[in-house]
Amino acid sequence: MLADTYIPRRLDDVWKVGLWDIDVAAPVLFMAFVGYLAGSKWAFGLALAAGLYASRWLARIKADKHPAFALHWLYWHFPPSPVSAMRATPPSHLRRMVG
């Protein structure tokens, strides 16, 4: 039992797409898909540029904040749906916490 045991140090890292976090890469991937569906090179280029701009904007907002900042922002600014509703947390329209 003298074998070296590997202990992982980063269990809670954010998912990555290449070098980008998944929440920063999502606008680029989504807009590239929308541009592909449009069917022209101009639409693809325009949609890809819009996705890169949105991704860059999100990366600047996320800088020096909690790693799950984008998820928290989505929770507080979008209405709940049966798909995205969380059971362990109060609805986002309840802003006053007691306790």
CSV table of N, CA and C in Angstrom, one decimal:
chain,number,residue,atom,x,y,z
A,1,MET,N,0.8,-1.2,0.0
A,1,MET,CA,0.0,0.0,0.0
A,1,MET,C,0.9,1.3,0.0
A,2,LEU,N,2.0,1.2,-0.5
A,2,LEU,CA,2.9,2.3,-0.6
A,2,LEU,C,2.8,3.0,-2.0
A,3,ALA,N,1.8,2.7,-2.7
A,3,ALA,CA,1.6,3.4,-4.0
A,3,ALA,C,1.2,4.8,-3.9
A,4,ASP,N,1.6,5.6,-4.8
A,4,ASP,CA,1.2,7.1,-4.8
A,4,ASP,C,-0.2,7.2,-5.1
A,5,THR,N,-0.9,7.9,-4.3
A,5,THR,CA,-2.4,8.1,-4.4
A,5,THR,C,-2.6,9.5,-5.0
A,6,TYR,N,-3.3,9.5,-6.1
A,6,TYR,CA,-3.6,10.8,-6.8
A,6,TYR,C,-4.8,11.4,-6.1
A,7,ILE,N,-4.7,12.6,-5.6
A,7,ILE,CA,-5.8,13.3,-5.0
A,7,ILE,C,-6.2,14.5,-5.9
A,8,PRO,N,-7.4,14.5,-6.5
A,8,PRO,CA,-7.7,15.6,-7.3
A,8,PRO,C,-7.9,16.9,-6.5
A,9,ARG,N,-7.5,18.0,-7.1
A,9,ARG,CA,-7.5,19.2,-6.4
A,9,ARG,C,-8.7,20.1,-6.8
A,10,ARG,N,-9.2,19.9,-8.0
A,10,ARG,CA,-10.2,20.8,-8.6
A,10,ARG,C,-11.4,20.0,-9.0
A,11,LEU,N,-12.3,19.7,-8.0
A,11,LEU,CA,-13.5,18.9,-8.3
A,11,LEU,C,-14.6,19.8,-8.8
A,12,ASP,N,-14.6,21.1,-8.4
A,12,ASP,CA,-15.7,22.0,-8.8
A,12,ASP,C,-15.3,23.0,-9.8
A,13,ASP,N,-14.4,22.7,-10.7
A,13,ASP,CA,-14.1,23.6,-11.8
A,13,ASP,C,-15.2,23.7,-12.8
A,14,VAL,N,-15.3,24.9,-13.4
A,14,VAL,CA,-16.4,25.1,-14.3
A,14,VAL,C,-16.1,24.4,-15.6
A,15,TRP,N,-17.1,23.9,-16.3
A,15,TRP,CA,-16.9,23.1,-17.5
A,15,TRP,C,-16.2,24.1,-18.6
A,16,LYS,N,-15.4,23.5,-19.4
A,16,LYS,CA,-14.7,24.3,-20.4
A,16,LYS,C,-15.0,23.8,-21.8
A,17,VAL,N,-14.9,24.8,-22.7
A,17,VAL,CA,-15.0,24.5,-24.2
A,17,VAL,C,-13.7,25.1,-24.7
A,18,GLY,N,-12.7,24.2,-24.9
A,18,GLY,CA,-11.4,24.7,-25.3
A,18,GLY,C,-10.8,25.4,-24.1
A,19,LEU,N,-10.5,26.7,-24.2
A,19,LEU,CA,-10.0,27.5,-23.1
A,19,LEU,C,-11.1,28.4,-22.4
A,20,TRP,N,-12.3,28.4,-23.0
A,20,TRP,CA,-13.3,29.2,-22.4
A,20,TRP,C,-14.2,28.4,-21.4
A,21,ASP,N,-14.8,29.2,-20.5
A,21,ASP,CA,-15.8,28.6,-19.6
A,21,ASP,C,-17.0,28.4,-20.5
A,22,ILE,N,-17.8,27.4,-20.0
A,22,ILE,CA,-19.0,27.1,-20.8
A,22,ILE,C,-20.0,28.2,-21.0
A,23,ASP,N,-20.2,29.0,-19.9
A,23,ASP,CA,-21.1,30.1,-20.0
A,23,ASP,C,-20.6,31.3,-20.9
A,24,VAL,N,-19.3,31.4,-21.1
A,24,VAL,CA,-18.8,32.4,-22.0
A,24,VAL,C,-18.8,31.9,-23.4
A,25,ALA,N,-18.6,30.6,-23.6
A,25,ALA,CA,-18.6,30.0,-25.0
A,25,ALA,C,-20.0,29.8,-25.5
A,26,ALA,N,-21.0,29.7,-24.7
A,26,ALA,CA,-22.4,29.5,-25.1
A,26,ALA,C,-22.9,30.5,-26.1
A,27,PRO,N,-22.7,31.8,-25.9
A,27,PRO,CA,-23.2,32.7,-26.9
A,27,PRO,C,-22.6,32.5,-28.3
A,28,VAL,N,-21.3,32.2,-28.3
A,28,VAL,CA,-20.6,32.0,-29.6
A,28,VAL,C,-21.2,30.8,-30.3
A,29,LEU,N,-21.3,29.7,-29.6
A,29,LEU,CA,-21.8,28.5,-30.2
A,29,LEU,C,-23.3,28.6,-30.6
A,30,PHE,N,-24.1,29.3,-29.8
A,30,PHE,CA,-25.5,29.5,-30.2
A,30,PHE,C,-25.6,30.3,-31.4
A,31,MET,N,-24.9,31.4,-31.5
A,31,MET,CA,-25.0,32.3,-32.6
A,31,MET,C,-24.4,31.7,-33.9
A,32,ALA,N,-23.4,30.9,-33.7
A,32,ALA,CA,-22.8,30.2,-34.9
A,32,ALA,C,-23.9,29.2,-35.4
A,33,PHE,N,-24.6,28.6,-34.6
A,33,PHE,CA,-25.7,27.7,-35.0
A,33,PHE,C,-26.8,28.4,-35.7
A,34,VAL,N,-27.2,29.6,-35.1
A,34,VAL,CA,-28.2,30.4,-35.7
A,34,VAL,C,-27.8,30.9,-37.1
A,35,GLY,N,-26.5,31.3,-37.2
A,35,GLY,CA,-26.0,31.8,-38.5
A,35,GLY,C,-25.9,30.6,-39.5
A,36,TYR,N,-25.6,29.4,-39.1
A,36,TYR,CA,-25.6,28.3,-40.0
A,36,TYR,C,-27.0,28.0,-40.5
A,37,LEU,N,-28.0,28.2,-39.6
A,37,LEU,CA,-29.4,27.9,-40.0
A,37,LEU,C,-29.9,29.0,-41.0
A,38,ALA,N,-29.3,30.2,-41.0
A,38,ALA,CA,-29.7,31.3,-41.9
A,38,ALA,C,-29.4,30.9,-43.3
A,39,GLY,N,-28.3,30.2,-43.5
A,39,GLY,CA,-28.0,29.7,-44.9
A,39,GLY,C,-27.2,30.6,-45.8
A,40,SER,N,-26.7,31.7,-45.3
A,40,SER,CA,-25.8,32.5,-46.1
A,40,SER,C,-24.5,32.8,-45.4
A,41,LYS,N,-23.5,33.1,-46.1
A,41,LYS,CA,-22.2,33.4,-45.5
A,41,LYS,C,-22.2,34.7,-44.7
A,42,TRP,N,-22.9,35.7,-45.3
A,42,TRP,CA,-23.0,36.9,-44.6
A,42,TRP,C,-23.8,36.8,-43.2
A,43,ALA,N,-24.9,36.0,-43.2
A,43,ALA,CA,-25.6,35.8,-42.0
A,43,ALA,C,-24.8,35.1,-41.0
A,44,PHE,N,-24.0,34.1,-41.5
A,44,PHE,CA,-23.2,33.3,-40.5
A,44,PHE,C,-22.1,34.2,-39.9
A,45,GLY,N,-21.5,35.0,-40.8
A,45,GLY,CA,-20.4,35.9,-40.3
A,45,GLY,C,-21.0,37.0,-39.3
A,46,LEU,N,-22.2,37.5,-39.6
A,46,LEU,CA,-22.8,38.5,-38.8
A,46,LEU,C,-23.2,37.9,-37.4
A,47,ALA,N,-23.8,36.7,-37.5
A,47,ALA,CA,-24.2,36.0,-36.2
A,47,ALA,C,-23.0,35.6,-35.4
A,48,LEU,N,-21.9,35.2,-36.1
A,48,LEU,CA,-20.7,34.8,-35.3
A,48,LEU,C,-20.1,36.1,-34.7
A,49,ALA,N,-20.1,37.2,-35.4
A,49,ALA,CA,-19.6,38.4,-34.8
A,49,ALA,C,-20.4,38.9,-33.6
A,50,ALA,N,-21.7,38.7,-33.7
A,50,ALA,CA,-22.6,39.1,-32.6
A,50,ALA,C,-22.4,38.1,-31.4
A,51,GLY,N,-22.1,36.9,-31.7
A,51,GLY,CA,-21.8,35.9,-30.6
A,51,GLY,C,-20.5,36.2,-29.9
A,52,LEU,N,-19.5,36.6,-30.7
A,52,LEU,CA,-18.2,36.9,-30.1
A,52,LEU,C,-18.3,38.2,-29.3
A,53,TYR,N,-19.1,39.2,-29.7
A,53,TYR,CA,-19.3,40.4,-29.0
A,53,TYR,C,-20.1,40.1,-27.6
A,54,ALA,N,-21.1,39.3,-27.7
A,54,ALA,CA,-21.8,38.9,-26.5
A,54,ALA,C,-20.9,38.1,-25.5
A,55,SER,N,-20.1,37.2,-26.1
A,55,SER,CA,-19.2,36.5,-25.2
A,55,SER,C,-18.2,37.4,-24.6
A,56,ARG,N,-17.6,38.3,-25.3
A,56,ARG,CA,-16.7,39.2,-24.7
A,56,ARG,C,-17.3,40.1,-23.6
A,57,TRP,N,-18.5,40.5,-23.9
A,57,TRP,CA,-19.3,41.3,-22.9
A,57,TRP,C,-19.5,40.5,-21.6
A,58,LEU,N,-19.9,39.3,-21.8
A,58,LEU,CA,-20.2,38.4,-20.6
A,58,LEU,C,-18.9,38.2,-19.9
A,59,ALA,N,-17.8,38.0,-20.6
A,59,ALA,CA,-16.5,37.7,-19.9
A,59,ALA,C,-16.0,38.9,-19.1
A,60,ARG,N,-16.3,40.1,-19.6
A,60,ARG,CA,-15.9,41.3,-18.9
A,60,ARG,C,-16.8,41.5,-17.7
A,61,ILE,N,-18.1,41.2,-17.8
A,61,ILE,CA,-19.0,41.3,-16.6
A,61,ILE,C,-18.6,40.3,-15.5
A,62,LYS,N,-18.2,39.1,-16.0
A,62,LYS,CA,-17.9,38.0,-15.0
A,62,LYS,C,-16.6,38.2,-14.4
A,63,ALA,N,-15.7,39.0,-14.9
A,63,ALA,CA,-14.3,39.2,-14.3
A,63,ALA,C,-14.4,39.5,-12.8
A,64,ASP,N,-13.6,38.9,-12.0
A,64,ASP,CA,-13.5,39.1,-10.6
A,64,ASP,C,-14.8,38.9,-9.8
A,65,LYS,N,-15.6,38.0,-10.3
A,65,LYS,CA,-16.9,37.7,-9.6
A,65,LYS,C,-16.9,36.2,-9.3
A,66,HIS,N,-17.9,35.8,-8.7
A,66,HIS,CA,-18.1,34.3,-8.4
A,66,HIS,C,-18.1,33.5,-9.7
A,67,PRO,N,-17.5,32.3,-9.7
A,67,PRO,CA,-17.5,31.5,-10.9
A,67,PRO,C,-18.9,31.2,-11.5
A,68,ALA,N,-19.9,31.2,-10.6
A,68,ALA,CA,-21.3,30.9,-11.0
A,68,ALA,C,-22.1,32.2,-11.2
A,69,PHE,N,-21.4,33.3,-11.4
A,69,PHE,CA,-22.1,34.6,-11.5
A,69,PHE,C,-23.2,34.6,-12.6
A,70,ALA,N,-22.9,34.0,-13.7
A,70,ALA,CA,-23.9,34.0,-14.8
A,70,ALA,C,-25.1,33.2,-14.5
A,71,LEU,N,-25.0,32.1,-13.8
A,71,LEU,CA,-26.1,31.3,-13.3
A,71,LEU,C,-26.9,32.0,-12.3
A,72,HIS,N,-26.3,32.7,-11.4
A,72,HIS,CA,-27.0,33.5,-10.4
A,72,HIS,C,-27.8,34.7,-11.1
A,73,TRP,N,-27.1,35.3,-12.1
A,73,TRP,CA,-27.8,36.4,-12.8
A,73,TRP,C,-29.0,35.9,-13.5
A,74,LEU,N,-28.9,34.8,-14.2
A,74,LEU,CA,-30.0,34.2,-14.9
A,74,LEU,C,-31.2,33.9,-13.9
A,75,TYR,N,-30.8,33.4,-12.7
A,75,TYR,CA,-31.8,33.0,-11.7
A,75,TYR,C,-32.6,34.2,-11.3
A,76,TRP,N,-31.9,35.3,-11.1
A,76,TRP,CA,-32.6,36.5,-10.5
A,76,TRP,C,-33.3,37.3,-11.6
A,77,HIS,N,-33.0,37.2,-12.8
A,77,HIS,CA,-33.5,38.1,-13.9
A,77,HIS,C,-34.5,37.4,-14.8
A,78,PHE,N,-34.6,36.1,-14.8
A,78,PHE,CA,-35.5,35.5,-15.7
A,78,PHE,C,-36.6,34.8,-14.9
A,79,PRO,N,-37.9,34.7,-15.5
A,79,PRO,CA,-38.9,34.1,-14.7
A,79,PRO,C,-38.7,32.6,-14.6
A,80,PRO,N,-39.2,32.0,-13.5
A,80,PRO,CA,-39.0,30.6,-13.4
A,80,PRO,C,-39.9,29.8,-14.3
A,81,SER,N,-39.5,28.7,-14.7
A,81,SER,CA,-40.3,27.8,-15.5
A,81,SER,C,-40.3,26.4,-14.9
A,82,PRO,N,-41.2,25.5,-15.3
A,82,PRO,CA,-41.1,24.2,-14.7
A,82,PRO,C,-39.8,23.5,-14.9
A,83,VAL,N,-39.1,23.8,-16.0
A,83,VAL,CA,-37.9,23.2,-16.4
A,83,VAL,C,-36.7,23.7,-15.5
A,84,SER,N,-36.7,25.0,-15.3
A,84,SER,CA,-35.6,25.6,-14.6
A,84,SER,C,-35.9,26.0,-13.1
A,85,ALA,N,-37.0,25.6,-12.6
A,85,ALA,CA,-37.4,25.9,-11.2
A,85,ALA,C,-36.5,25.1,-10.2
A,86,MET,N,-36.0,25.7,-9.2
A,86,MET,CA,-35.2,25.0,-8.2
A,86,MET,C,-36.1,24.8,-7.0
A,87,ARG,N,-36.0,23.6,-6.4
A,87,ARG,CA,-36.9,23.3,-5.3
A,87,ARG,C,-36.4,23.7,-3.9
A,88,ALA,N,-35.1,23.8,-3.8
A,88,ALA,CA,-34.5,24.1,-2.5
A,88,ALA,C,-34.3,25.6,-2.3
A,89,THR,N,-34.6,26.4,-3.2
A,89,THR,CA,-34.4,27.9,-3.1
A,89,THR,C,-35.8,28.5,-3.3
A,90,PRO,N,-36.0,29.7,-2.6
A,90,PRO,CA,-37.2,30.4,-2.8
A,90,PRO,C,-37.4,31.0,-4.2
A,91,PRO,N,-38.6,31.4,-4.6
A,91,PRO,CA,-38.7,32.0,-6.0
A,91,PRO,C,-37.9,33.3,-6.0
A,92,SER,N,-37.6,33.7,-7.2
A,92,SER,CA,-36.7,34.9,-7.3
A,92,SER,C,-37.4,36.2,-7.0
A,93,HIS,N,-38.8,36.2,-7.0
A,93,HIS,CA,-39.5,37.4,-6.7
A,93,HIS,C,-39.5,37.7,-5.2
A,94,LEU,N,-39.1,36.7,-4.4
A,94,LEU,CA,-39.0,37.0,-2.9
A,94,LEU,C,-37.7,37.5,-2.6
A,95,ARG,N,-37.6,38.8,-2.4
A,95,ARG,CA,-36.2,39.4,-2.2
A,95,ARG,C,-35.9,39.5,-0.7
A,96,ARG,N,-36.8,39.4,0.2
A,96,ARG,CA,-36.5,39.5,1.6
A,96,ARG,C,-36.3,38.2,2.3
A,97,MET,N,-35.2,38.0,2.8
A,97,MET,CA,-34.9,36.7,3.5
A,97,MET,C,-35.0,36.9,5.0
A,98,VAL,N,-35.6,36.0,5.7
A,98,VAL,CA,-35.8,36.1,7.1
A,98,VAL,C,-34.9,35.0,7.7
A,99,GLY,N,-34.1,35.3,8.7
A,99,GLY,CA,-33.4,34.3,9.4
A,99,GLY,C,-32.0,34.5,9.4
